[in-house]
Coordinates of C-alpha atoms (C1' of nucleotides) in Angstrom, one line a residue:
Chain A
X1 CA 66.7 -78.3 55.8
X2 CA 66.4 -82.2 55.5
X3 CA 63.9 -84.1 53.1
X4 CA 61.4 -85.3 54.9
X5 CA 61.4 -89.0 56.0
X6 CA 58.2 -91.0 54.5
X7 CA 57.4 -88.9 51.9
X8 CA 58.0 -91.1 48.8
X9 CA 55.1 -92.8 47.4
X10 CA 55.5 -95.3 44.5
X11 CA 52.5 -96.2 43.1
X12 CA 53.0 -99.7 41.9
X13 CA 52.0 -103.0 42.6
X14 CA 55.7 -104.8 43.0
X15 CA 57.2 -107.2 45.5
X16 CA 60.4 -105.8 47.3
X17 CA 62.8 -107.8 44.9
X18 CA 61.8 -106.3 42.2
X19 CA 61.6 -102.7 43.5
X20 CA 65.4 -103.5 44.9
X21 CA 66.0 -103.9 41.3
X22 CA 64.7 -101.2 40.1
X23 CA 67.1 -99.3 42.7
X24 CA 70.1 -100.7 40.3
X25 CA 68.4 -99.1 37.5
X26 CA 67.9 -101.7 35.7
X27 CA 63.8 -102.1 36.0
X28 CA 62.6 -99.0 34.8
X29 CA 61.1 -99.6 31.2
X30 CA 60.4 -97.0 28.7
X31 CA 60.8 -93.0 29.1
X32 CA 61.5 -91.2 32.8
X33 CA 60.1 -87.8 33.0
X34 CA 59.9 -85.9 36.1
X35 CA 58.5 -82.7 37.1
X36 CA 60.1 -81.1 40.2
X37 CA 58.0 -77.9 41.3
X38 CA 59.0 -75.8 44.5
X39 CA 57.2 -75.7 47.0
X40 CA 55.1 -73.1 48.2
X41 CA 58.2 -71.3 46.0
X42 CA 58.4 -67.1 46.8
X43 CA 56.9 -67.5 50.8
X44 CA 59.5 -70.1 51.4
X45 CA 62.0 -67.8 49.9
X46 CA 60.5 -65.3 52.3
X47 CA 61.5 -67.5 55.2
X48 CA 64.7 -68.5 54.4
X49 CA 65.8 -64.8 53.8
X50 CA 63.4 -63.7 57.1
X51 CA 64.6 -66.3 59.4
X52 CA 62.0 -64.8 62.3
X53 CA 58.6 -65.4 59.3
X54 CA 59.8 -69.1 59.6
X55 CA 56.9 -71.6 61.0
X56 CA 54.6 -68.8 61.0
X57 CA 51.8 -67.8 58.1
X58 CA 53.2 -65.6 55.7
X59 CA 51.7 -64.8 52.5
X60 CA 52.8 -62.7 49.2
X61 CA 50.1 -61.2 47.7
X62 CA 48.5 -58.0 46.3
X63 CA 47.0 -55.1 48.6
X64 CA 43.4 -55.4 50.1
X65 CA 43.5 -51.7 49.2
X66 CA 44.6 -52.4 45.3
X67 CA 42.0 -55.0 44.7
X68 CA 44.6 -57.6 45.0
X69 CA 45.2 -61.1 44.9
X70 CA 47.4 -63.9 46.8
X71 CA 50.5 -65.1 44.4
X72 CA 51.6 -67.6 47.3
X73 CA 50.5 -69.1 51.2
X74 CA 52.9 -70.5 53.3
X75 CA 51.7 -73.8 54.3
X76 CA 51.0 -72.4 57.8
X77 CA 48.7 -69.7 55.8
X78 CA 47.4 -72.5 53.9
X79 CA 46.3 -74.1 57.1
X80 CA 43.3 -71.0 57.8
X81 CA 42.4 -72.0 53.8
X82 CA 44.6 -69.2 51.9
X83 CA 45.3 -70.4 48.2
X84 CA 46.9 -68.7 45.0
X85 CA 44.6 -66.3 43.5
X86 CA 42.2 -66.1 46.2
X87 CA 41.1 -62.0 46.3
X88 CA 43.5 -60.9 49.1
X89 CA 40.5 -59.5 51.1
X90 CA 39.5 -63.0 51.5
X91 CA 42.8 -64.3 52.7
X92 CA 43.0 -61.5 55.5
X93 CA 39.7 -62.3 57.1
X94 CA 40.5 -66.0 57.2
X95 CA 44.1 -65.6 58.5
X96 CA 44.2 -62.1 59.9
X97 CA 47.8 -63.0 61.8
X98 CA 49.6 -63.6 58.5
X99 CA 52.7 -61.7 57.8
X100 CA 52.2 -59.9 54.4
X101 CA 54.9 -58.9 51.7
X102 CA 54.5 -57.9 48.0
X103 CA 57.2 -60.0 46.8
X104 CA 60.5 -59.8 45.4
X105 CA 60.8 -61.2 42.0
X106 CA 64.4 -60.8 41.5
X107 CA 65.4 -62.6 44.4
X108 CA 63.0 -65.6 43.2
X109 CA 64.3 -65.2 39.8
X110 CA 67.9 -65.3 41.8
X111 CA 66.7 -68.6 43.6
X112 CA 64.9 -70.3 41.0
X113 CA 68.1 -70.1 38.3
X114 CA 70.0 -71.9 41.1
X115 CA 67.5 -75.0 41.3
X116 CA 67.9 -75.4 37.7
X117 CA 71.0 -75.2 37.1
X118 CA 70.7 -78.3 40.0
X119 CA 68.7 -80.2 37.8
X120 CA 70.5 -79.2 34.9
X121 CA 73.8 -80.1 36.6
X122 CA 71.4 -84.0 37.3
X123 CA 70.4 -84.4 33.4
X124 CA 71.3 -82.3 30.5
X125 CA 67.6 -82.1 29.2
X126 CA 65.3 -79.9 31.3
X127 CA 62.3 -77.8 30.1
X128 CA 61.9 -74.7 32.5
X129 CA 58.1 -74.3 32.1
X130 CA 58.0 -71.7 35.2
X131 CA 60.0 -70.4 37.7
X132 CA 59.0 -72.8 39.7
X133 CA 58.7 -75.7 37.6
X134 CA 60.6 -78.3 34.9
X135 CA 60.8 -81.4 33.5
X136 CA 63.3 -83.2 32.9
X137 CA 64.3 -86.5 31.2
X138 CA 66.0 -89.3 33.0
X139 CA 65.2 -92.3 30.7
X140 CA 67.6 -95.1 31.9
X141 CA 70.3 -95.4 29.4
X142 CA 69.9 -92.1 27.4
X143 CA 72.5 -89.8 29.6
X144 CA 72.9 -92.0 32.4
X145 CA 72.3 -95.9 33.6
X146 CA 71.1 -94.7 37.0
X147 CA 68.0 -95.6 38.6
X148 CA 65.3 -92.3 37.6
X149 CA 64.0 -92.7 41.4
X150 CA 67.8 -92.4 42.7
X151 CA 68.3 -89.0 40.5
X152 CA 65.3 -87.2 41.7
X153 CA 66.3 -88.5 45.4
X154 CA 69.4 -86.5 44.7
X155 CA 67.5 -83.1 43.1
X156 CA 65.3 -83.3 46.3
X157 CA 68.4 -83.5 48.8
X158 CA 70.7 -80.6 46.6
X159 CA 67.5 -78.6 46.5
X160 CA 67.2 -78.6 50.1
X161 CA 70.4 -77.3 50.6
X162 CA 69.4 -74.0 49.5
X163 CA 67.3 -73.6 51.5
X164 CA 63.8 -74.5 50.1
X165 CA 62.3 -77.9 49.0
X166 CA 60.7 -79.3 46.1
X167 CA 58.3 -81.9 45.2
X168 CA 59.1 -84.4 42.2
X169 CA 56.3 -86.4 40.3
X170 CA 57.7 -89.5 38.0
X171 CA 56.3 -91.3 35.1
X172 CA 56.7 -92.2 31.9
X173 CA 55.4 -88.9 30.1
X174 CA 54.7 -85.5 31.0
X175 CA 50.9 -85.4 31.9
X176 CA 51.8 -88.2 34.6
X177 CA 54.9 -86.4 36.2
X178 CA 52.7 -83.6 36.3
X179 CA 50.0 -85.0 38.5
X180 CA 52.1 -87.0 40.4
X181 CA 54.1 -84.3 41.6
X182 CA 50.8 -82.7 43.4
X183 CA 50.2 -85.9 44.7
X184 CA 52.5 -85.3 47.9
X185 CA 53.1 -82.0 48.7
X186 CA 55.2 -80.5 50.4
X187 CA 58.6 -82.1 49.7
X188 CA 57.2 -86.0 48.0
X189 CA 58.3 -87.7 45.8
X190 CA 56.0 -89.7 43.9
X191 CA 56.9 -91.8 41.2
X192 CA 53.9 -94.3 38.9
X193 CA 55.8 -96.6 37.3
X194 CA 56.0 -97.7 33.5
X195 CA 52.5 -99.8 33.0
X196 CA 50.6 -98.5 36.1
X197 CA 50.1 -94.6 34.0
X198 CA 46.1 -95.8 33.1
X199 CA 45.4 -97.3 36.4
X200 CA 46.9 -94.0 38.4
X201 CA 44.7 -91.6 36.5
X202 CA 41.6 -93.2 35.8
X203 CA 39.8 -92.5 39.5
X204 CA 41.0 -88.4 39.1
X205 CA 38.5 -85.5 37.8
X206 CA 39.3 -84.0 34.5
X207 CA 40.5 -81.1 36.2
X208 CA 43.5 -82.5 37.6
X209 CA 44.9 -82.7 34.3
X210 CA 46.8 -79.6 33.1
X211 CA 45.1 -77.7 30.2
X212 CA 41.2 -79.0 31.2
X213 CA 40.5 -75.7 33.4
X214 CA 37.0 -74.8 34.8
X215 CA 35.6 -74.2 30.8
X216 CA 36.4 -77.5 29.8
X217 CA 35.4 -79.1 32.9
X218 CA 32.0 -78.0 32.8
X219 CA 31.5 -78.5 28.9
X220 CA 32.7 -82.4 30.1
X221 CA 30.7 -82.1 32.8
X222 CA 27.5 -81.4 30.4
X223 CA 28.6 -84.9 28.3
X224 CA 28.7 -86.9 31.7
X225 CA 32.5 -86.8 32.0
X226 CA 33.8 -86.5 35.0
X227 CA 37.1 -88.8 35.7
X228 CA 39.7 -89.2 33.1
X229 CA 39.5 -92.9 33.8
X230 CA 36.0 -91.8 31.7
X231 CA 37.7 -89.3 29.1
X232 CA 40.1 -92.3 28.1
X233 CA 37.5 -94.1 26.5
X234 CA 35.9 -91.3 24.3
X235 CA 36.1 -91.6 20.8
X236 CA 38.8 -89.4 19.8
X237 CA 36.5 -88.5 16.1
X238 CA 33.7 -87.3 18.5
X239 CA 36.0 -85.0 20.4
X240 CA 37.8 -83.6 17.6
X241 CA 34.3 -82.6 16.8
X242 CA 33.7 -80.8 19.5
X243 CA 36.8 -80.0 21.3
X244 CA 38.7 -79.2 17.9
X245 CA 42.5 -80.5 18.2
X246 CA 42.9 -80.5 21.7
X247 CA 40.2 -83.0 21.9
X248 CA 41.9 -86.2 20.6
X249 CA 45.0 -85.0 22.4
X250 CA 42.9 -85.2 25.9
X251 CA 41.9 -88.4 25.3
X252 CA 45.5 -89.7 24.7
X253 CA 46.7 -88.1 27.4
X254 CA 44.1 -89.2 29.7
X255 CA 44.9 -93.0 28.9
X256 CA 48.2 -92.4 29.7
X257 CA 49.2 -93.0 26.5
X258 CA 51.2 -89.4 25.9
X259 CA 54.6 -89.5 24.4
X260 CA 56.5 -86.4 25.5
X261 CA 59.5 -84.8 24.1
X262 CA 61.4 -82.8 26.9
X263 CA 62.3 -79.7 24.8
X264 CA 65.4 -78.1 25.7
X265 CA 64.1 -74.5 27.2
X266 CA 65.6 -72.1 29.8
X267 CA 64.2 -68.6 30.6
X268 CA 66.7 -67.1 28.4
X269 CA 64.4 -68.2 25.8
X270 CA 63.3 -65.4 23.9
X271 CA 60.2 -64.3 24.8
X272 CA 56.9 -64.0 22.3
X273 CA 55.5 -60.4 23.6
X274 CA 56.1 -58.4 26.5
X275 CA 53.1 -56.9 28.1
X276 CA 52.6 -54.9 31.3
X277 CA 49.0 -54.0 33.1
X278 CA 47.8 -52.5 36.0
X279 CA 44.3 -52.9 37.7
X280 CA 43.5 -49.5 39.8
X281 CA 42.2 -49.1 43.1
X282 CA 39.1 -47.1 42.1
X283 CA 37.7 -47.2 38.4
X284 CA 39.3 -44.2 35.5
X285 CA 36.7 -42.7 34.2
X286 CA 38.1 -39.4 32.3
X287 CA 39.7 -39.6 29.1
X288 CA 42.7 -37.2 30.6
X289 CA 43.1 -40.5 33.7
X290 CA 42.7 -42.9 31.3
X291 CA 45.2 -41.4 28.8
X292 CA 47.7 -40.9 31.7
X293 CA 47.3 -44.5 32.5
X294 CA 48.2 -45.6 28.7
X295 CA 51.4 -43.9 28.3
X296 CA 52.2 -44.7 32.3
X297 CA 51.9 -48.6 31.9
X298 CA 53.4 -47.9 28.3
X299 CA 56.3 -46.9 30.1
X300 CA 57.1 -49.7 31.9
X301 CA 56.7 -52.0 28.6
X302 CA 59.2 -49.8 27.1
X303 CA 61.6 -50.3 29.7
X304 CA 61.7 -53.9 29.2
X305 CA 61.8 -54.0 25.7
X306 CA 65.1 -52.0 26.4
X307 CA 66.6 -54.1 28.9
X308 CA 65.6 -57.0 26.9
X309 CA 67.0 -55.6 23.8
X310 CA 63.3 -56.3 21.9
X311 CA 61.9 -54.6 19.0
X312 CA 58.3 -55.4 18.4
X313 CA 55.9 -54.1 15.4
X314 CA 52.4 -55.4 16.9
X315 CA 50.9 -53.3 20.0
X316 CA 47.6 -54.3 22.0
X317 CA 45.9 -52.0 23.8
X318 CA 43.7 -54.1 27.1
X319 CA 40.7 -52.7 28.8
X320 CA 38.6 -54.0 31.4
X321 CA 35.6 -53.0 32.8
X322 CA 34.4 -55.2 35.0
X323 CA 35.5 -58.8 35.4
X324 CA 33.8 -59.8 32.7
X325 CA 33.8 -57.1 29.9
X326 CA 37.8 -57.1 28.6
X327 CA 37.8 -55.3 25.2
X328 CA 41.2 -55.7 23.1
X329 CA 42.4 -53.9 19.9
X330 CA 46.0 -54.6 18.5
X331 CA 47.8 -52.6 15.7
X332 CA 50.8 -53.2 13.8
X333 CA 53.4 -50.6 13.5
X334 CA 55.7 -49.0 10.5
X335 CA 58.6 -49.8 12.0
X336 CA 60.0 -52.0 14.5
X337 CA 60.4 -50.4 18.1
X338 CA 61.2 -50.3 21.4
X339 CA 59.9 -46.6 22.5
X340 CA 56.9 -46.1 24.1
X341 CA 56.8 -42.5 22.6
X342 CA 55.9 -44.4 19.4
X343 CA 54.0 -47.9 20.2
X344 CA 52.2 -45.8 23.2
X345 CA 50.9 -43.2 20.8
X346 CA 49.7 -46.0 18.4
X347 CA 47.8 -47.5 21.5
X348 CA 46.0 -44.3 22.3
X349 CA 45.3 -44.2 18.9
X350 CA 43.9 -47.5 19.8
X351 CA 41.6 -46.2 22.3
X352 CA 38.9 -44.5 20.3
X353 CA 37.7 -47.7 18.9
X354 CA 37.5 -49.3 22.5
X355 CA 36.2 -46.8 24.6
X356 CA 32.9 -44.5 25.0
X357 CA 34.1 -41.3 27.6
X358 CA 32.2 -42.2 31.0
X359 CA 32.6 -45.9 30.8
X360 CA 34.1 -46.8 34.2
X361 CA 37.4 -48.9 33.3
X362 CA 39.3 -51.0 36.2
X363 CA 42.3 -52.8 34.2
X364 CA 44.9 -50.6 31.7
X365 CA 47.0 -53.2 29.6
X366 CA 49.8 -52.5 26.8
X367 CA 51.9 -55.0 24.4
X368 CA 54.5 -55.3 22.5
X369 CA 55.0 -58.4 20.2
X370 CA 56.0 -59.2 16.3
X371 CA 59.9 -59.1 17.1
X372 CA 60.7 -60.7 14.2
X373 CA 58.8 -58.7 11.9
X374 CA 60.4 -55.5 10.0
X375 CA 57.2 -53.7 10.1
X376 CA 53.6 -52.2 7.6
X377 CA 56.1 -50.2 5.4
X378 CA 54.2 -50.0 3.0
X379 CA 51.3 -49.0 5.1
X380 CA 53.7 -45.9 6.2
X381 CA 53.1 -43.9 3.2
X382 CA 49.4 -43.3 4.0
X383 CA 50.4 -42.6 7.9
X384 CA 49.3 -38.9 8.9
X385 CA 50.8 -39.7 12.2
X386 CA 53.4 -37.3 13.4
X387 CA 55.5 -39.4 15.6
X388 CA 55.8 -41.9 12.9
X389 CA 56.4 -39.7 10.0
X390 CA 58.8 -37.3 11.5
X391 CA 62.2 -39.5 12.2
X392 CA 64.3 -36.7 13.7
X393 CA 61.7 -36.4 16.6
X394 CA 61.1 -39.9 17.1
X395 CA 65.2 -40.7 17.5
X396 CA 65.0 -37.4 19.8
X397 CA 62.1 -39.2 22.0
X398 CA 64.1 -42.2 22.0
X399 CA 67.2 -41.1 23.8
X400 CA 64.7 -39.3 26.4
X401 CA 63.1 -42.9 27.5
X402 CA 67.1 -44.1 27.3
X403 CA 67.8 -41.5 29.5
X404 CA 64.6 -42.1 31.9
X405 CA 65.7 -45.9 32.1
X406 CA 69.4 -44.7 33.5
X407 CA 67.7 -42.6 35.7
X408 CA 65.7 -45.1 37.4
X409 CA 68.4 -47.9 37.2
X410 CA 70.3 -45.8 39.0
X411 CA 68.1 -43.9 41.5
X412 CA 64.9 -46.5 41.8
X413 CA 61.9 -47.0 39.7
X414 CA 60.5 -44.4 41.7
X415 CA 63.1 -41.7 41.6
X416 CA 61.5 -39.8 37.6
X417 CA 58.0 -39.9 36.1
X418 CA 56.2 -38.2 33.6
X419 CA 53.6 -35.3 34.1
X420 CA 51.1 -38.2 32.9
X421 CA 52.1 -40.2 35.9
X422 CA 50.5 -37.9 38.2
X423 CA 47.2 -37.8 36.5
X424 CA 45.9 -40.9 38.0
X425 CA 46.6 -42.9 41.0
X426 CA 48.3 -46.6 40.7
Chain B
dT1 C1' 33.8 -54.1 50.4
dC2 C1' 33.6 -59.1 45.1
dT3 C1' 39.5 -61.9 41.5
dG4 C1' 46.5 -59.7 39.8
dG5 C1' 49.9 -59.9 36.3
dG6 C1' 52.9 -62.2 33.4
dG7 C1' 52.5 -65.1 29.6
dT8 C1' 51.1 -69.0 25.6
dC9 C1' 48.1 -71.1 22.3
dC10 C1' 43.8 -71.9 19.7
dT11 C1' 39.6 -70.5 17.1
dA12 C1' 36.4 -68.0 14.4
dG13 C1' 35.3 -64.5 11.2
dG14 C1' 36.4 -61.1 7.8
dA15 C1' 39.3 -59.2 4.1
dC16 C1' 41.7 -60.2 0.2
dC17 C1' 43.7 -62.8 -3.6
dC18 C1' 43.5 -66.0 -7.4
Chain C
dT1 C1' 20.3 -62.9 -15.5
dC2 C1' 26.6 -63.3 -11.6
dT3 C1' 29.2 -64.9 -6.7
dG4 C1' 32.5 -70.9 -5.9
dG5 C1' 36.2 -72.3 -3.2
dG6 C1' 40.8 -72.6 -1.3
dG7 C1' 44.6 -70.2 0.9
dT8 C1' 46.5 -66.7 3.7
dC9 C1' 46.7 -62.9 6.7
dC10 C1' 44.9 -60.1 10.3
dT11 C1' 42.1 -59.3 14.4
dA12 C1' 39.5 -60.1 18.6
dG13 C1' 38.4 -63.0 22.1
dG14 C1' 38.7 -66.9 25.1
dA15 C1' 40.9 -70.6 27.7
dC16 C1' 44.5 -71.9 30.3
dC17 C1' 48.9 -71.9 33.2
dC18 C1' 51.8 -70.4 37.3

DNA sequence: TCTGGGGTCCTAGGACCC
DNA sequence: TCTGGGGTCCTAGGACCC
């Protein structure tokens, strides 16, 4: 696949001379962040590995039947008006052709660590933020004296020749590479150079700005502020007032005036909680179903934690009832742990407090977090509870969900479940 | 036949301590 | 005749991102 011809955009106000110096990379004042983000990222992946998909509208998404929802459009699916996170019923009636896959994460995963070690191979100082998506830092003069434009020129060309494409937004801070990079989609490149930050955002809604989602917007909305060009010139006392510290920070960024630090992160970065959940095709109702469904999706935290090597000593228990009643309740454990014989017996315990028997729930959600903690100890000696009092049974328990995990590495996830498993369908 | 699943960060209120 | 105020920790909920 070749980059497309055209597609760079420079927003910028500069005779040719001085652009022609900039290609020496020598014009380029002040930082150089860019943001590269993939395009259309796990359907093209699902073209390149289905050569016969390719051209046509394919879509990976979530069942009709399981209340699902699209993760990614092809841009031929995006053509009929299929987006991310568009109910999945909707994206069937307006493109009733597309080809339909759930997704395969760890070929993405696969993919996506080949990218950045690209752009990590370009500059040493990426930020992953996504599977899809990083900065990176390309300040003239800090690890190289080449033009920033030339760099992501070269990302976009060794990106292509895996087999996917990219789109790479330049500027002088992160909020700016960010917004850019939407700018011209699929494979642009569009750079705002140093000085012209204020002038590129000031005409764009709020929303276009990472972190201002459809909450803020409308509370800006209510104060008559509708274009960042407008945030800019709030004053930063009045929104720290409202807005608490994110409100100051908008303004800044909204002038352009951000000063980003690229932090050096990878996704082997340890992560902060590990949660699963599952929403089910028709409502739980009975204590036995909703039990079942607790220790099920449990199960699968547990199994992370394992292959992550995690122990945590805080667990959340999620319900949802309807789309807008979500009811949470966390507890913290005696001990650090990875088995969901112990943290899934402290989320039923969890359950009591959340849920009256009868009330119709949609959405079962468990997590694991606190994995630098060493536990309540002291909270242990008043603990009645068996699995937690009792260490020879909880070590016994433990190699049984060792055991299940070796099962289903080796046979499929499918291949062992527990007598709870059956109680309720997924 | 009406919106998933994986996360992160912030805030507000209550408990508790001094 | 009596309940301030700061600090910290915990919990629940909300906003947001991809």
């Amino acid at each position: 696949m070749r980059p497309r011809e055209g597609a760079v955009v420079i927003l910028e106000s500069m005779d040719r001379q001085e652009r022609d110096k900039d290609s020496m990379g020598i014009g380029w004042q002040g930082p150089a962040i860019g943001l590269m983000d993939l395009d259309a990222f796990f359907a093209s992946v699902e073209q390149l590995d289905h050569p016969e998909w390719r051209g046509k509208p394919v879509i990976v998404g979530g069942d009709v039947e399981r209340r699902g929802v699209v993760s990614t459009a092809s841009y031929e699916a995006r053509t009929y008006g299929v987006h991310s996170a568009m109910p999945s019923y909707q994206a069937k009636r307006l493109c009733p052709n597309a080809i339909w896959t759930r997704g395969h994460y760890a070929r993405y995963q696969e993919m996506s660590r080949r990218v950045m070690a690209i752009v990590a191979d370009e500059t040493p100082l990426l930020e992953q933020v996504s599977i899809d998506e990083a900065f990176f830092d390309v300040t003239p003069g800090r690890y190289s004296r080449e033009s920033p434009i030339d760099i992501c020129r070269r990302i976009q060309a060794r990106v292509c020749e895996l087999g996917i494409t990219c789109s790479i937004g330049l500027g002088v801070n992160k909020t700016v590479a960010k917004i850019a990079s939407e700018r011209e989609k699929p494979r642009g490149l569009t750079v705002v150079l140093p000085g012209m930050e204020a002038s590129f955002l000031a005409p764009l809604p709020v929303k276009a700005m990472s972190g201002i989602g459809s909450a803020t917007e409308a509370r800006l909305t209510e104060l008559g502020i509708r274009t960042l060009g407008q945030l800019a010139t709030q004053d930063p006392q009045v929104m720290e007032r409202r807005f608490g510290v994110f409100g100051p920070r908008m303004v800044e960024r909204a002038a352009g005036r951000e000063h980003s630090l690229v932090r050096a992160i990878d996704d082997t970065e340890e992560a902060k909680s590990v949660s699963n959940e599952r929403t089910f095709a028709h409502d739980l109702t009975s204590a036995d179903e909703l039990r079942a469904a607790v220790r099920h999706v449990s199960g699968l935290v547990g199994t992370r934690l394992r292959a992550k090597g995690l122990t945590g000593t805080q667990v959340t228990l999620k319900l949802k009832m309807d789309i807008h009643h979500t009811h949470t309740a966390q507890r913290r454990l005696a001990h650090p742990t990875d088995d969901e014989h112990v943290f899934g017996e402290a989320a039923l315990g969890l359950l009591d407090g959340l849920w009256n028997e009868g009330t119709p729930v949609r959405l079962v959600g468990v997590g694991v977090s606190g994995f630098n903690d060493t536990g309540g100890e002291q909270l242990a000696l008043f603990s009645e509870d068996a699995t937690e009092s009792d260490p020879l049974a909880e070590k016994d328990l433990r190699k049984l969900s060792v055991a299940a995990d070796q099962v289903r590495e080796r046979f499929g996830k499918d291949a062992l479940s527990y007598g709870h498993d059956l109680r309720f369908r997924e």
